[in-house]
PDB file of C-alpha atoms in Angstrom:
ATOM      1  CA  UNK A   1      86.567 229.263  17.899  1.00  0.00           C
ATOM      2  CA  UNK A   2      86.369 229.664  14.093  1.00  0.00           C
ATOM      3  CA  UNK A   3      89.065 231.740  12.769  1.00  0.00           C
ATOM      4  CA  UNK A   4      88.081 234.001   9.924  1.00  0.00           C
ATOM      5  CA  UNK A   5      90.504 236.825   8.448  1.00  0.00           C
ATOM      6  CA  UNK A   6      92.939 236.190  11.041  1.00  0.00           C
ATOM      7  CA  UNK A   7      90.392 236.869  14.031  1.00  0.00           C
ATOM      8  CA  UNK A   8      89.130 234.299  16.505  1.00  0.00           C
ATOM      9  CA  UNK A   9      85.152 234.938  16.325  1.00  0.00           C
ATOM     10  CA  UNK A  10      83.080 234.148  19.421  1.00  0.00           C
ATOM     11  CA  UNK A  11      81.412 230.635  19.585  1.00  0.00           C
ATOM     12  CA  UNK A  12      78.528 231.388  21.762  1.00  0.00           C
ATOM     13  CA  UNK A  13      77.055 234.323  19.565  1.00  0.00           C
ATOM     14  CA  UNK A  14      74.942 234.249  16.491  1.00  0.00           C
ATOM     15  CA  UNK A  15      77.105 234.483  13.251  1.00  0.00           C
ATOM     16  CA  UNK A  16      75.943 237.689  12.253  1.00  0.00           C
ATOM     17  CA  UNK A  17      77.179 239.203  15.455  1.00  0.00           C
ATOM     18  CA  UNK A  18      80.477 237.198  15.626  1.00  0.00           C
ATOM     19  CA  UNK A  19      81.441 238.459  12.181  1.00  0.00           C
ATOM     20  CA  UNK A  20      81.427 242.101  13.567  1.00  0.00           C
ATOM     21  CA  UNK A  21      84.637 241.060  15.610  1.00  0.00           C
ATOM     22  CA  UNK A  22      86.560 241.526  12.324  1.00  0.00           C
ATOM     23  CA  UNK A  23      87.664 244.992  11.681  1.00  0.00           C
ATOM     24  CA  UNK A  24      85.844 246.416   8.765  1.00  0.00           C
ATOM     25  CA  UNK A  25      82.882 244.223   9.022  1.00  0.00           C
ATOM     26  CA  UNK A  26      79.578 245.888  10.492  1.00  0.00           C
ATOM     27  CA  UNK A  27      75.873 244.779  10.471  1.00  0.00           C
ATOM     28  CA  UNK A  28      75.241 245.303   6.762  1.00  0.00           C
ATOM     29  CA  UNK A  29      78.371 243.632   5.611  1.00  0.00           C
ATOM     30  CA  UNK A  30      77.985 240.724   8.000  1.00  0.00           C
ATOM     31  CA  UNK A  31      74.442 240.002   6.620  1.00  0.00           C
ATOM     32  CA  UNK A  32      75.581 240.391   3.053  1.00  0.00           C
ATOM     33  CA  UNK A  33      78.334 238.035   3.699  1.00  0.00           C
ATOM     34  CA  UNK A  34      76.170 235.364   5.037  1.00  0.00           C
ATOM     35  CA  UNK A  35      73.805 235.765   2.201  1.00  0.00           C
ATOM     36  CA  UNK A  36      76.244 235.313  -0.456  1.00  0.00           C
ATOM     37  CA  UNK A  37      77.917 232.284   1.450  1.00  0.00           C
ATOM     38  CA  UNK A  38      74.356 230.910   1.703  1.00  0.00           C
ATOM     39  CA  UNK A  39      74.269 230.490   5.585  1.00  0.00           C
ATOM     40  CA  UNK A  40      71.276 230.917   7.674  1.00  0.00           C
ATOM     41  CA  UNK A  41      71.451 234.215   9.607  1.00  0.00           C
ATOM     42  CA  UNK A  42      70.394 232.844  13.197  1.00  0.00           C
ATOM     43  CA  UNK A  43      72.972 229.992  13.277  1.00  0.00           C
ATOM     44  CA  UNK A  44      75.457 230.100  16.251  1.00  0.00           C
ATOM     45  CA  UNK A  45      79.057 230.181  15.237  1.00  0.00           C
ATOM     46  CA  UNK A  46      79.908 226.918  17.127  1.00  0.00           C
ATOM     47  CA  UNK A  47      77.346 225.169  14.910  1.00  0.00           C
ATOM     48  CA  UNK A  48      79.205 226.025  11.618  1.00  0.00           C
ATOM     49  CA  UNK A  49      80.917 223.282   9.713  1.00  0.00           C
ATOM     50  CA  UNK A  50      84.495 223.797   8.250  1.00  0.00           C
ATOM     51  CA  UNK A  51      82.988 224.050   4.856  1.00  0.00           C
ATOM     52  CA  UNK A  52      80.747 226.965   5.937  1.00  0.00           C
ATOM     53  CA  UNK A  53      83.679 228.842   7.683  1.00  0.00           C
ATOM     54  CA  UNK A  54      85.670 228.472   4.519  1.00  0.00           C
ATOM     55  CA  UNK A  55      82.969 229.825   2.378  1.00  0.00           C
ATOM     56  CA  UNK A  56      82.577 232.815   4.617  1.00  0.00           C
ATOM     57  CA  UNK A  57      86.337 233.528   4.551  1.00  0.00           C
ATOM     58  CA  UNK A  58      86.361 233.090   0.948  1.00  0.00           C
ATOM     59  CA  UNK A  59      83.573 235.629   0.493  1.00  0.00           C
ATOM     60  CA  UNK A  60      85.301 238.222   2.870  1.00  0.00           C
ATOM     61  CA  UNK A  61      88.787 237.639   1.102  1.00  0.00           C
ATOM     62  CA  UNK A  62      87.288 238.175  -2.442  1.00  0.00           C
ATOM     63  CA  UNK A  63      84.927 241.025  -1.745  1.00  0.00           C
ATOM     64  CA  UNK A  64      86.060 243.193   1.222  1.00  0.00           C
ATOM     65  CA  UNK A  65      89.163 244.849   2.659  1.00  0.00           C
ATOM     66  CA  UNK A  66      89.360 243.985   6.427  1.00  0.00           C
ATOM     67  CA  UNK A  67      91.670 243.877   9.237  1.00  0.00           C
ATOM     68  CA  UNK A  68      95.451 244.512   8.303  1.00  0.00           C
ATOM     69  CA  UNK A  69      94.881 245.707   4.729  1.00  0.00           C
ATOM     70  CA  UNK A  70      92.054 248.178   5.772  1.00  0.00           C
ATOM     71  CA  UNK A  71      94.007 249.434   8.689  1.00  0.00           C
ATOM     72  CA  UNK A  72      96.958 250.220   6.460  1.00  0.00           C
ATOM     73  CA  UNK A  73      94.716 251.925   3.773  1.00  0.00           C
ATOM     74  CA  UNK A  74      93.298 254.227   6.530  1.00  0.00           C
ATOM     75  CA  UNK A  75      96.730 255.149   7.655  1.00  0.00           C
ATOM     76  CA  UNK A  76      98.024 255.848   4.332  1.00  0.00           C
ATOM     77  CA  UNK A  77      94.907 258.053   3.748  1.00  0.00           C
ATOM     78  CA  UNK A  78      95.800 259.963   7.097  1.00  0.00           C
ATOM     79  CA  UNK A  79      99.466 260.265   5.989  1.00  0.00           C
ATOM     80  CA  UNK A  80      98.530 261.677   2.754  1.00  0.00           C
ATOM     81  CA  UNK A  81      96.313 264.384   4.416  1.00  0.00           C
ATOM     82  CA  UNK A  82      99.336 265.287   6.560  1.00  0.00           C
ATOM     83  CA  UNK A  83     101.812 265.372   3.577  1.00  0.00           C
ATOM     84  CA  UNK A  84      99.669 267.606   1.577  1.00  0.00           C
ATOM     85  CA  UNK A  85      98.931 269.912   4.580  1.00  0.00           C
ATOM     86  CA  UNK A  86      95.328 270.219   4.211  1.00  0.00           C
ATOM     87  CA  UNK A  87      93.021 271.346   7.024  1.00  0.00           C
ATOM     88  CA  UNK A  88      92.131 267.798   7.886  1.00  0.00           C
ATOM     89  CA  UNK A  89      95.798 266.834   7.931  1.00  0.00           C
ATOM     90  CA  UNK A  90      96.767 269.769  10.190  1.00  0.00           C
ATOM     91  CA  UNK A  91      94.010 268.691  12.702  1.00  0.00           C
ATOM     92  CA  UNK A  92      95.360 265.086  12.590  1.00  0.00           C
ATOM     93  CA  UNK A  93      98.860 266.449  13.370  1.00  0.00           C
ATOM     94  CA  UNK A  94      97.667 268.615  16.301  1.00  0.00           C
ATOM     95  CA  UNK A  95      95.790 265.628  17.717  1.00  0.00           C
ATOM     96  CA  UNK A  96      92.515 267.775  17.559  1.00  0.00           C
ATOM     97  CA  UNK A  97      89.046 266.640  16.328  1.00  0.00           C
ATOM     98  CA  UNK A  98      88.902 266.509  12.611  1.00  0.00           C
ATOM     99  CA  UNK A  99      85.251 266.689  11.602  1.00  0.00           C
ATOM    100  CA  UNK A 100      84.276 269.926  12.894  1.00  0.00           C
ATOM    101  CA  UNK A 101      83.399 269.269  16.435  1.00  0.00           C
ATOM    102  CA  UNK A 102      84.032 272.075  18.962  1.00  0.00           C
ATOM    103  CA  UNK A 103      87.015 272.227  21.169  1.00  0.00           C
ATOM    104  CA  UNK A 104      86.276 275.038  23.597  1.00  0.00           C
ATOM    105  CA  UNK A 105      84.538 272.555  25.891  1.00  0.00           C
ATOM    106  CA  UNK A 106      84.430 268.765  25.512  1.00  0.00           C
ATOM    107  CA  UNK A 107      87.108 267.077  22.972  1.00  0.00           C
ATOM    108  CA  UNK A 108      88.705 265.595  26.068  1.00  0.00           C
ATOM    109  CA  UNK A 109      89.248 262.080  24.372  1.00  0.00           C
ATOM    110  CA  UNK A 110      91.385 263.723  21.280  1.00  0.00           C
ATOM    111  CA  UNK A 111      93.153 266.413  23.473  1.00  0.00           C
ATOM    112  CA  UNK A 112      93.788 264.143  26.621  1.00  0.00           C
ATOM    113  CA  UNK A 113      93.556 265.244  30.229  1.00  0.00           C
ATOM    114  CA  UNK A 114      93.049 268.916  31.059  1.00  0.00           C
ATOM    115  CA  UNK A 115      96.380 270.990  31.532  1.00  0.00           C
ATOM    116  CA  UNK A 116      95.397 273.618  33.855  1.00  0.00           C
ATOM    117  CA  UNK A 117      96.950 277.087  33.298  1.00  0.00           C
ATOM    118  CA  UNK A 118      97.223 279.367  36.281  1.00  0.00           C
ATOM    119  CA  UNK A 119      94.930 282.448  36.027  1.00  0.00           C
ATOM    120  CA  UNK A 120      95.989 286.091  36.193  1.00  0.00           C
ATOM    121  CA  UNK A 121      96.277 287.461  39.837  1.00  0.00           C
ATOM    122  CA  UNK A 122      94.834 290.788  40.547  1.00  0.00           C
ATOM    123  CA  UNK A 123      97.277 293.763  40.543  1.00  0.00           C
ATOM    124  CA  UNK A 124      97.716 295.166  44.222  1.00  0.00           C
ATOM    125  CA  UNK A 125      97.577 299.016  44.625  1.00  0.00           C
ATOM    126  CA  UNK A 126     100.962 300.381  45.748  1.00  0.00           C
ATOM    127  CA  UNK A 127     100.658 302.965  48.718  1.00  0.00           C
TER     128      UNK A 127
END
């Protein structure tokens, strides 16, 4: 398994799909990296030479923020929003959807499992 940016990428897949296992590398960036490293798009990851792997790693290190560096940047951005107490920061603090989604129904991923609240019982008439 080739190791790029601290991630073992799968051998059996084409390199443009294998690169997507790196956090911060999507379809467009993967293709751009291969073009800049002058590697054919359809090549399998196991067929790459050490030199080609080194070229890919060099291009990614030079031009893109990936893995730990990108995760730290995202976390610091969220911490900044929380510190300045903006609306998005408050939504992050409350573990609610941040980007305008409805919460009356759905939003179970963000809110967690249902917490059932007992309903009101009818008031009985006294005789």
